[in-house]
CSV table of C-alpha atoms in Angstrom, one decimal:
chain,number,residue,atom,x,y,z
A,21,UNK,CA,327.8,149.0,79.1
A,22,UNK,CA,328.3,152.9,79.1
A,23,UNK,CA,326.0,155.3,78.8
A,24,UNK,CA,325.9,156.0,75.5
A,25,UNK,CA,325.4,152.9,74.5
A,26,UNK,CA,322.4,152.3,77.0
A,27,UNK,CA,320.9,155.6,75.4
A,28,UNK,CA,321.5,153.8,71.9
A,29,UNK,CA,319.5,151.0,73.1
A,30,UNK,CA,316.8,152.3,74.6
A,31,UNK,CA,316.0,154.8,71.6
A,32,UNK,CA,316.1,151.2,69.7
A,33,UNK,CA,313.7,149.8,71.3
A,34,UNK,CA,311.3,152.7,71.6
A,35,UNK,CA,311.4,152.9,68.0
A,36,UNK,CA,311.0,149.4,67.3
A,37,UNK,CA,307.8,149.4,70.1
A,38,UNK,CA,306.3,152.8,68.8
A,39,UNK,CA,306.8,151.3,64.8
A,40,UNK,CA,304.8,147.6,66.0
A,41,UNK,CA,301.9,150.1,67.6
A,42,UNK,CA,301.7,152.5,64.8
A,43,UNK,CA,301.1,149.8,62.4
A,44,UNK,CA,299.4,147.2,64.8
A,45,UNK,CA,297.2,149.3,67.2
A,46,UNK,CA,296.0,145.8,68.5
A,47,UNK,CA,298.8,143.9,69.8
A,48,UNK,CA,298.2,140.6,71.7
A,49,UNK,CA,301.2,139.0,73.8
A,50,UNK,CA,300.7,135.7,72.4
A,51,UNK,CA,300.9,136.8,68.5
A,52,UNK,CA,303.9,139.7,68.9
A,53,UNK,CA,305.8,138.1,72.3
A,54,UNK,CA,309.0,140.3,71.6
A,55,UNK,CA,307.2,143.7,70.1
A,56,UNK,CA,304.8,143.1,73.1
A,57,UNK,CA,307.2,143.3,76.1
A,58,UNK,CA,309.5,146.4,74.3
A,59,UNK,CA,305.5,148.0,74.4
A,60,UNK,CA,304.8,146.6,78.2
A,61,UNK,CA,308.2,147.9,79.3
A,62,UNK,CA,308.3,151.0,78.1
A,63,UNK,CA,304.4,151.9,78.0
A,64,UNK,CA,305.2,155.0,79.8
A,65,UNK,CA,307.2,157.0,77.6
A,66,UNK,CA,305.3,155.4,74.4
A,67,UNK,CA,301.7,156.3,76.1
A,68,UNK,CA,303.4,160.4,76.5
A,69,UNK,CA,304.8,160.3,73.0
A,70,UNK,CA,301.7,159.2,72.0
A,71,UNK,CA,299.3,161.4,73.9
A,72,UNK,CA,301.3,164.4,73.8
A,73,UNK,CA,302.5,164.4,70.4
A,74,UNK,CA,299.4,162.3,68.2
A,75,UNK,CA,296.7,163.2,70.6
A,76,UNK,CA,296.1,159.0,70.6
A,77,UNK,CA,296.3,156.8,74.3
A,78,UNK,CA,297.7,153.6,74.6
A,79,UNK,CA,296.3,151.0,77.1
A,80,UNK,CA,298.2,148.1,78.1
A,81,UNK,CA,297.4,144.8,80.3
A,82,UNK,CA,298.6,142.1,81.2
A,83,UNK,CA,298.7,140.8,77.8
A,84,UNK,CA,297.2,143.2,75.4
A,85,UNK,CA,298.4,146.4,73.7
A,86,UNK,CA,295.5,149.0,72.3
A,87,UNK,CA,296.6,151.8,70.9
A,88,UNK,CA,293.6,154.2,70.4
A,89,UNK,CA,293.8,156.8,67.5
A,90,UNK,CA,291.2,159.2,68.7
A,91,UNK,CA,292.4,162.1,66.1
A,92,UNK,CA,292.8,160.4,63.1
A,93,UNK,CA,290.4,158.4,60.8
A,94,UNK,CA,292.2,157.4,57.4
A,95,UNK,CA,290.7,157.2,53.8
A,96,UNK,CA,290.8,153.9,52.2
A,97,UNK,CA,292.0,152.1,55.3
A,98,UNK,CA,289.8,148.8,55.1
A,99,UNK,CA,289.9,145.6,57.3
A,100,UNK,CA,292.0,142.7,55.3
A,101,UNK,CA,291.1,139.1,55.7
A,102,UNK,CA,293.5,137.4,57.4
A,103,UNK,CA,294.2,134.8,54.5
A,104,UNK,CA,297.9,134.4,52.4
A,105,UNK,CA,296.7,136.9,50.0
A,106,UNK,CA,294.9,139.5,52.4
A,107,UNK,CA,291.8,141.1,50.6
A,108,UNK,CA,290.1,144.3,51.7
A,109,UNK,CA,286.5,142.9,54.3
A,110,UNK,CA,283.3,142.8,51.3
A,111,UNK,CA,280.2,144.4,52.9
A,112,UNK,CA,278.7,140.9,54.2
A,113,UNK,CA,281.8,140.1,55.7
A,114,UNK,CA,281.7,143.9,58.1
A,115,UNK,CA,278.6,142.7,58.8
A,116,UNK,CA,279.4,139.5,60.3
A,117,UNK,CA,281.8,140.8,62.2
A,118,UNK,CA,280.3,143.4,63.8
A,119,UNK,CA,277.1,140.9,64.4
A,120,UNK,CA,279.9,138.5,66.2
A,121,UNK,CA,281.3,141.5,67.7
A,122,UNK,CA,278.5,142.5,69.2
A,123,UNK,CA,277.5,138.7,70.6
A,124,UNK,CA,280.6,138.2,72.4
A,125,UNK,CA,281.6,141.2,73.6
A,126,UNK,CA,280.1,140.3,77.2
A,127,UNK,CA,280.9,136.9,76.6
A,128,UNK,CA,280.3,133.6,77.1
A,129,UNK,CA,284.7,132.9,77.2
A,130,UNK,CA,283.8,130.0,75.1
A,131,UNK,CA,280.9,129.2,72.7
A,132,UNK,CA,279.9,126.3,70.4
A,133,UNK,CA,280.0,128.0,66.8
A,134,UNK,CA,276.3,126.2,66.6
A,135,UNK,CA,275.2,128.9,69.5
A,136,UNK,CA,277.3,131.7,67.9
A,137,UNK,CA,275.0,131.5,64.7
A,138,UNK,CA,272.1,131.5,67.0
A,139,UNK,CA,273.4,135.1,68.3
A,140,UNK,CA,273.9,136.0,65.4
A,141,UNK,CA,270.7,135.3,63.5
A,142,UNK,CA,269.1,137.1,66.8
A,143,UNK,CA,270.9,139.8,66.6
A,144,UNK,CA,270.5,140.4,62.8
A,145,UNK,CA,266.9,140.3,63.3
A,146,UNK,CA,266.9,142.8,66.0
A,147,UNK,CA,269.1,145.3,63.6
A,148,UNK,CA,266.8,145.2,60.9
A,149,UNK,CA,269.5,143.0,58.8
A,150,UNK,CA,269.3,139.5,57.1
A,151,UNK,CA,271.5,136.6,57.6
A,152,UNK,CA,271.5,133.1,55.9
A,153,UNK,CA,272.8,129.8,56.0
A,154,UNK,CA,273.8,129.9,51.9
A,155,UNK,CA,277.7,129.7,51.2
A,156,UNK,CA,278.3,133.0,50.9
A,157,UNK,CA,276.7,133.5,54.0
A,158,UNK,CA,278.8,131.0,55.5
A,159,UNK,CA,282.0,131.8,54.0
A,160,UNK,CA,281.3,136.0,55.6
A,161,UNK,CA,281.2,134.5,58.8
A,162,UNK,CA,284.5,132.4,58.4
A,163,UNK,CA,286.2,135.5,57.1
A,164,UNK,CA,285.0,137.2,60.1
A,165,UNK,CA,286.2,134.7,62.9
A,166,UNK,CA,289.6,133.9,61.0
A,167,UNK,CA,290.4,137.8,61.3
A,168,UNK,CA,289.7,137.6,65.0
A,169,UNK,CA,291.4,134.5,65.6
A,170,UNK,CA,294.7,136.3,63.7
A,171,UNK,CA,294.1,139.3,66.1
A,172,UNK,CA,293.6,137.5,68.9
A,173,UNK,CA,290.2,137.9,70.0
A,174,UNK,CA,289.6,134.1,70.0
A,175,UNK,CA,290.7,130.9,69.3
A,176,UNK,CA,289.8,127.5,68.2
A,177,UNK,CA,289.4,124.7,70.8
A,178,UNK,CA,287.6,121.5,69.1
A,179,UNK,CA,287.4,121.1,65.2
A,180,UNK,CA,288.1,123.9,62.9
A,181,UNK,CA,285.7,126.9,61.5
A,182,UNK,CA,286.7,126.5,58.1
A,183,UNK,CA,284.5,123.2,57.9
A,184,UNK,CA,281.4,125.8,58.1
A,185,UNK,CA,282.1,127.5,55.2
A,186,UNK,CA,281.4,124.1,52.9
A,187,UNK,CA,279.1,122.3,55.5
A,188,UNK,CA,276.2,124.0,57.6
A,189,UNK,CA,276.2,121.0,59.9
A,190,UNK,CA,279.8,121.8,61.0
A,191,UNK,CA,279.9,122.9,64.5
A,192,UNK,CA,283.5,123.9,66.5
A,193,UNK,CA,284.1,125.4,69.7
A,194,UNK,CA,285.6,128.6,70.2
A,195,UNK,CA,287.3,130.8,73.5
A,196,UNK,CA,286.6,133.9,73.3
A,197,UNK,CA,288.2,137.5,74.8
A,198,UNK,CA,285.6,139.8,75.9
A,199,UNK,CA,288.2,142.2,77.5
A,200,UNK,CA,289.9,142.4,74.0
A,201,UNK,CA,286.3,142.7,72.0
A,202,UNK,CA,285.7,145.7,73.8
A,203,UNK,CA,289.1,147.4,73.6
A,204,UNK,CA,288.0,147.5,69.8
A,205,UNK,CA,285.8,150.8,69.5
A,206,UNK,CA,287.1,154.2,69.6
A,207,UNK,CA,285.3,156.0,72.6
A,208,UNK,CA,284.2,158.9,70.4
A,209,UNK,CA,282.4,155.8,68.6
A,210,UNK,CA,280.6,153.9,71.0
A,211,UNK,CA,278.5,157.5,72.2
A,212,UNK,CA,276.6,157.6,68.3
A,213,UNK,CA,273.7,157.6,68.6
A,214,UNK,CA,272.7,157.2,64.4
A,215,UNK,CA,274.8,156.5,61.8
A,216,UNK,CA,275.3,159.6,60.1
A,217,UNK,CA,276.5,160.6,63.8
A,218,UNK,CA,278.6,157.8,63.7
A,219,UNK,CA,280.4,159.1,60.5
A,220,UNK,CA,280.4,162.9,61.6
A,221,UNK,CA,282.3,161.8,64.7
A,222,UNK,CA,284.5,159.5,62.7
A,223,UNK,CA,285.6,162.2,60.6
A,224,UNK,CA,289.5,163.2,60.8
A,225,UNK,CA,290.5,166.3,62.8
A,226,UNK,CA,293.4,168.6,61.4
A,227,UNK,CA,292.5,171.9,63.0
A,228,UNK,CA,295.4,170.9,66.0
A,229,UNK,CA,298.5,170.2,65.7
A,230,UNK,CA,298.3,166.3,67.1
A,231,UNK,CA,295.5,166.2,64.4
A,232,UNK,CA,298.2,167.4,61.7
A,233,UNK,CA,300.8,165.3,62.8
A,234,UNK,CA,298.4,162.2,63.1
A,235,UNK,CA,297.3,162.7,59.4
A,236,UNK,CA,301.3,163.0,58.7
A,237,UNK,CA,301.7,159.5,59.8
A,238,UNK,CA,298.4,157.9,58.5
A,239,UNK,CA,298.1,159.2,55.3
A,240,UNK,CA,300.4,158.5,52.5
A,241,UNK,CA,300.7,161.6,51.4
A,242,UNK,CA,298.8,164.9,52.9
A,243,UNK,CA,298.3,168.0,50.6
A,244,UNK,CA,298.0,171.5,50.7
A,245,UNK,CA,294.9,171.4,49.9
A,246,UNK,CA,294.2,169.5,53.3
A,247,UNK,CA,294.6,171.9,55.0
A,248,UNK,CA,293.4,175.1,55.8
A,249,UNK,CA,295.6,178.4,55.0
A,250,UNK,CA,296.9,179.0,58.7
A,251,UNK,CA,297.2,175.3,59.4
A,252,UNK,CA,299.6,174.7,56.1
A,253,UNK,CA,301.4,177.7,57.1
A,254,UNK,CA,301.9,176.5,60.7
A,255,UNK,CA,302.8,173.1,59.4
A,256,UNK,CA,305.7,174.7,57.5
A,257,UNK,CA,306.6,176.4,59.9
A,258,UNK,CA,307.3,174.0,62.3
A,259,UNK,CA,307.9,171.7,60.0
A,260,UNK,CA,311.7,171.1,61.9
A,261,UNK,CA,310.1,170.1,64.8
A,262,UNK,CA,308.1,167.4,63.0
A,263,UNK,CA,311.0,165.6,61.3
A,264,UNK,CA,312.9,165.0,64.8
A,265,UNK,CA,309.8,163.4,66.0
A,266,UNK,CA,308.8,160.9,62.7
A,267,UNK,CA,312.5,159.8,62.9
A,268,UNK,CA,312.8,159.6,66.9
A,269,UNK,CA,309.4,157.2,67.0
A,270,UNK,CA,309.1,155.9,63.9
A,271,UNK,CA,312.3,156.3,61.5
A,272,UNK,CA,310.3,158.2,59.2
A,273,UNK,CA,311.5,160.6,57.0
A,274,UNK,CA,309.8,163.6,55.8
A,275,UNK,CA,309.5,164.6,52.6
A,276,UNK,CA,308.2,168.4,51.7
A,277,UNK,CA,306.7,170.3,48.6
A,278,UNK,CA,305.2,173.2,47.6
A,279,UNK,CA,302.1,170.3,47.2
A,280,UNK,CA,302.1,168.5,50.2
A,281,UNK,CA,304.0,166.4,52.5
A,282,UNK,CA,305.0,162.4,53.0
A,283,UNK,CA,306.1,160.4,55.9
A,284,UNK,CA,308.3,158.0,53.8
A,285,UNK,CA,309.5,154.7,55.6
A,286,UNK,CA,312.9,153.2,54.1
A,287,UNK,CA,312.2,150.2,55.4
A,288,UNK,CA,308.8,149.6,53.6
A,289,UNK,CA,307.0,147.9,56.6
A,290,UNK,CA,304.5,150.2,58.4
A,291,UNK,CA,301.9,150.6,55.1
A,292,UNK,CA,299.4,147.5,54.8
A,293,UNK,CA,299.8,148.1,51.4
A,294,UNK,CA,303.5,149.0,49.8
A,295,UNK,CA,303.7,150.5,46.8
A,296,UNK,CA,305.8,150.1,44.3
A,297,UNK,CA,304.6,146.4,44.7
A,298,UNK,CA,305.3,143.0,42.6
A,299,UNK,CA,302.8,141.6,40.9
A,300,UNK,CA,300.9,142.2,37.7
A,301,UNK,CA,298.8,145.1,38.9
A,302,UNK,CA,301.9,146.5,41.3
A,303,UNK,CA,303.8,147.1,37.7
A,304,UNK,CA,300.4,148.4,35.9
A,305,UNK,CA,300.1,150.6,38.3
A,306,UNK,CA,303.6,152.0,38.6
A,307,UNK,CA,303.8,152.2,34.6
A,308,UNK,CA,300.4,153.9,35.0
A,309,UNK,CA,301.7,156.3,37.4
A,310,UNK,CA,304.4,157.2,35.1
A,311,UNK,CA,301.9,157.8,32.0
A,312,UNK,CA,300.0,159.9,34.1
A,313,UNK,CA,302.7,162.3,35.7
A,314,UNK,CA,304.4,162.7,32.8
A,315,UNK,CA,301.3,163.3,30.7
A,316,UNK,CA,300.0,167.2,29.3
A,317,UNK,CA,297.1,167.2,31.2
A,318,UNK,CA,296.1,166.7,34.4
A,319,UNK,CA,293.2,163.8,34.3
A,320,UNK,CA,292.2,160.8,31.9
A,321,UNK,CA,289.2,159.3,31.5
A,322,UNK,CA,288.4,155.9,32.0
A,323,UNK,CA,288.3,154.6,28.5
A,324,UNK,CA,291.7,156.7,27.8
A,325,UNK,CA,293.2,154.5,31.0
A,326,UNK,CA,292.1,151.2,29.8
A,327,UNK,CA,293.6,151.6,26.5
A,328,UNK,CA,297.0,153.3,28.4
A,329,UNK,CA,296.8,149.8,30.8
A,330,UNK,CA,295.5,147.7,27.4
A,331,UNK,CA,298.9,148.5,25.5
A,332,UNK,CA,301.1,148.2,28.5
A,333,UNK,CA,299.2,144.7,28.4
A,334,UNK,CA,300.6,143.6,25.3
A,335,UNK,CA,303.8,144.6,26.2
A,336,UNK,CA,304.2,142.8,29.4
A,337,UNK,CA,301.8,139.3,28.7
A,338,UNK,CA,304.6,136.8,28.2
A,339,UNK,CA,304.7,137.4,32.0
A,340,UNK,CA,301.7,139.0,33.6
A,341,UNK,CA,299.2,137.2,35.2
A,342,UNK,CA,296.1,135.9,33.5
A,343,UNK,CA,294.4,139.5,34.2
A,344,UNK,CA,296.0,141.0,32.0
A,345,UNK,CA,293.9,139.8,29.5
A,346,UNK,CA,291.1,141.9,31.0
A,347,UNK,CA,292.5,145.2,30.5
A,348,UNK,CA,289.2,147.3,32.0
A,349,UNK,CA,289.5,145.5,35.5
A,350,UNK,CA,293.5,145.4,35.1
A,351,UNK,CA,292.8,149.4,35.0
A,352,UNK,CA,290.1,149.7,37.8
A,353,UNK,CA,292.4,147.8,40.1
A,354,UNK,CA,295.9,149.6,39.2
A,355,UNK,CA,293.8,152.9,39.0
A,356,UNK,CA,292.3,151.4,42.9
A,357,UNK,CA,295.8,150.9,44.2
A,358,UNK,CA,297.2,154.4,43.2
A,359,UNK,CA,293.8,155.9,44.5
A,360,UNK,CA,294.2,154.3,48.1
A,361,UNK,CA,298.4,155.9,48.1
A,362,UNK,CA,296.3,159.2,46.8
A,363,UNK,CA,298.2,159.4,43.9
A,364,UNK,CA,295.1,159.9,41.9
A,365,UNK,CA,291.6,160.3,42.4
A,366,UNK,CA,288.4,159.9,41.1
A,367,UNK,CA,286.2,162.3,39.7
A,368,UNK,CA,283.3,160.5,37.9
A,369,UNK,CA,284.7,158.4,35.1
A,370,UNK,CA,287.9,161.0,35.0
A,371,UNK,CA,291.2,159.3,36.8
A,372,UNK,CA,292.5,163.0,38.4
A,373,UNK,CA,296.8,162.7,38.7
A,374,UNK,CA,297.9,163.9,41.8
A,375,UNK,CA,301.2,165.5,42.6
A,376,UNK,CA,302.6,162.8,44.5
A,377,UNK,CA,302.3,160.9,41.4
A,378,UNK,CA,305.7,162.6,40.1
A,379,UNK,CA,307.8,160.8,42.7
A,380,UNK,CA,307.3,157.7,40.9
A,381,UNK,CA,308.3,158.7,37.3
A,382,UNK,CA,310.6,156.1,35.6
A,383,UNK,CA,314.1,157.3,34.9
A,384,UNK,CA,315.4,155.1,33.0
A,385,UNK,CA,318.8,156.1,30.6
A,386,UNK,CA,320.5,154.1,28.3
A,387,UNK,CA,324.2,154.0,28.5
A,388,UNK,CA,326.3,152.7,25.0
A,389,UNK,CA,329.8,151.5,25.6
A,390,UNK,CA,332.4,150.8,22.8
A,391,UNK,CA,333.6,148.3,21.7
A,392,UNK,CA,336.8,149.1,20.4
């Protein structure tokens, strides 16, 4: 093999190892074998790139991957349950998971799901917090262990968890992985001492440049606004410098305005959530994107974007999902969706367009060819 072609195939897998971290910052041997030994073997360079250009440090074991992102703490970046149709964590279900967290994190390696409930009814108590044994209760804490289990911070031994959720008498047995629990918290995290210190630290840094570049790649679009003066006006400046890095680690390209700037990814896999998506509130919200960017003014109101999403309703029923025929929570989850890719935002009951929002305007022409 010449040289060239071993250069063309290590940048390959760099890429491909610095892409699984930026979208997985947990990455367990057993779940990612392949992505996990291009991140073991290469841990070197990745842990400079990362350090030196994000300001974030990557640990790697034996069999475990963390990648912490100390700089950067994204908007609208929720847990998702690890189910076929992943769902943004409710609050009960945080809850349980940090309870469980929190129980195991200096073990036992293995624990009846009897004891674990024991821990956790303790520990609730002791935080001033109030667990059950109703459904709902039950069904939290499934959620919970089912998101570990996919991240690999245990793992079923005898019987299955899911009997718990319909049956309060169901008991399994579980192994646990303390080392990985605790590669879970941020450092800057773990030293708050109250929970308003706990968001004040949590709170996203752009005044350096690994903070700038870290929003870059987090965000799904970062504006102006952002920013202050002498920090947009660096960005710009050096703006060169950050599109040879997004495409070296990531294969990002950058896209720049006058407004703002995107990390866009052609091949549509590091976002949790893609949009444009499929679905019946995907296309709501791209039509509603649309409506809004090419609208007079800048903002709707809420009753304005129901009756927008109400009419684009009865267009589309004959094959839109049964939602549709609830046009106000068709709206508040279409206006959700373009919220979290901060293509709009909320300002009371107004729905605020954003500039980003223009990227997604329909062009559609029609075409008329003769016949004759």
């Amino acid at each position: 093999m010449s040289a060239a072609s071993d250069a063309d195939l290590l940048a390959v897998e760099l890429r491909e190892a610095a892409r699984c971290l930026a979208a997985r910052p947990l990455v367990a041997a057993e779940n990612a074998p392949d992505e996990f030994m291009l991140i073991r073997r290469h841990r070197r360079q990745l842990d400079q790139w990362f350090t030196q250009r994000f300001g974030y440090r990557l640990q790697v074991t034996a069999d475990t991957a963390r990648l912490f992102k100390t700089t950067a703490t994204v908007r609208n970046r929720p847990l998702r349950t690890a189910t076929a149709q992943p769902r943004p964590f409710s609050t009960s279900e945080y809850l349980m998971l940090a309870l469980v967290l929190a129980a195991v994190v200096s073990g036992p390696n293995v624990i009846s799901l009897r004891d674990l409930v024991g821990e956790l009814r303790a520990a609730a108590a002791e935080a001033g917090a109030e667990i059950g044994v109703e459904p709902s209760d039950r069904r939290a804490l499934v959620t919970a262990l089912r998101w570990m289990i996919a991240q690999g911070l245990a793992a079923e031994l005898h019987e299955r968890i899911d009997d718990y959720a319909h049956d309060a008498e169901a008991d399994a047995v579980l192994a646990i992985r303390p080392d990985r629990v605790a590669l879970l918290p941020l450092p800057v995290l773990t030293r708050a001492e109250s929970a308003a210190q706990l968001l004040e630290r949590s709170g996203p840094d752009v005044s350096t440049r690994s903070g700038m570049r870290a929003r870059i790649l987090e965000e799904p679009v970062v504006y102006r606004d952002d920013f202050e003066a002498d920090e947009w006006s660096e960005l710009r400046r050096r703006l060169g410098e950050e599109v040879d890095f997004f495409d070296e680690m990531f294969g990002l390209h950058i896209e720049a305005r006058a407004e703002g700037v995107m990390a866009v990814d052609p091949d549509g896999e590091l976002s949790d959530v893609r949009f444009p998506q499929t679905g019946t509130v995907g296309h709501a919200a791209l039509l509603l994107a649309d409506h809004l960017a090419q609208g007079d003014g800048t903002s709707l109101r809420r009753d304005q974007v129901v009756a927008v999403v109400a009419d684009f309703a009865a267009e589309h029923r004959s094959y839109w999902s049964q939602i549709a025929d609830t046009p106000e929570r068709l709206a508040d989850e279409a206006v959700s969706l373009l919220a979290d890719h901060r293509l709009v935002e909320l300002d009371g009951d107004d729905v605020v367009v954003l500039p980003a929002a223009a990227r997604y305007v329909l062009d559609i022409s029609h075409a008329e060819a003769s016949m004759l």
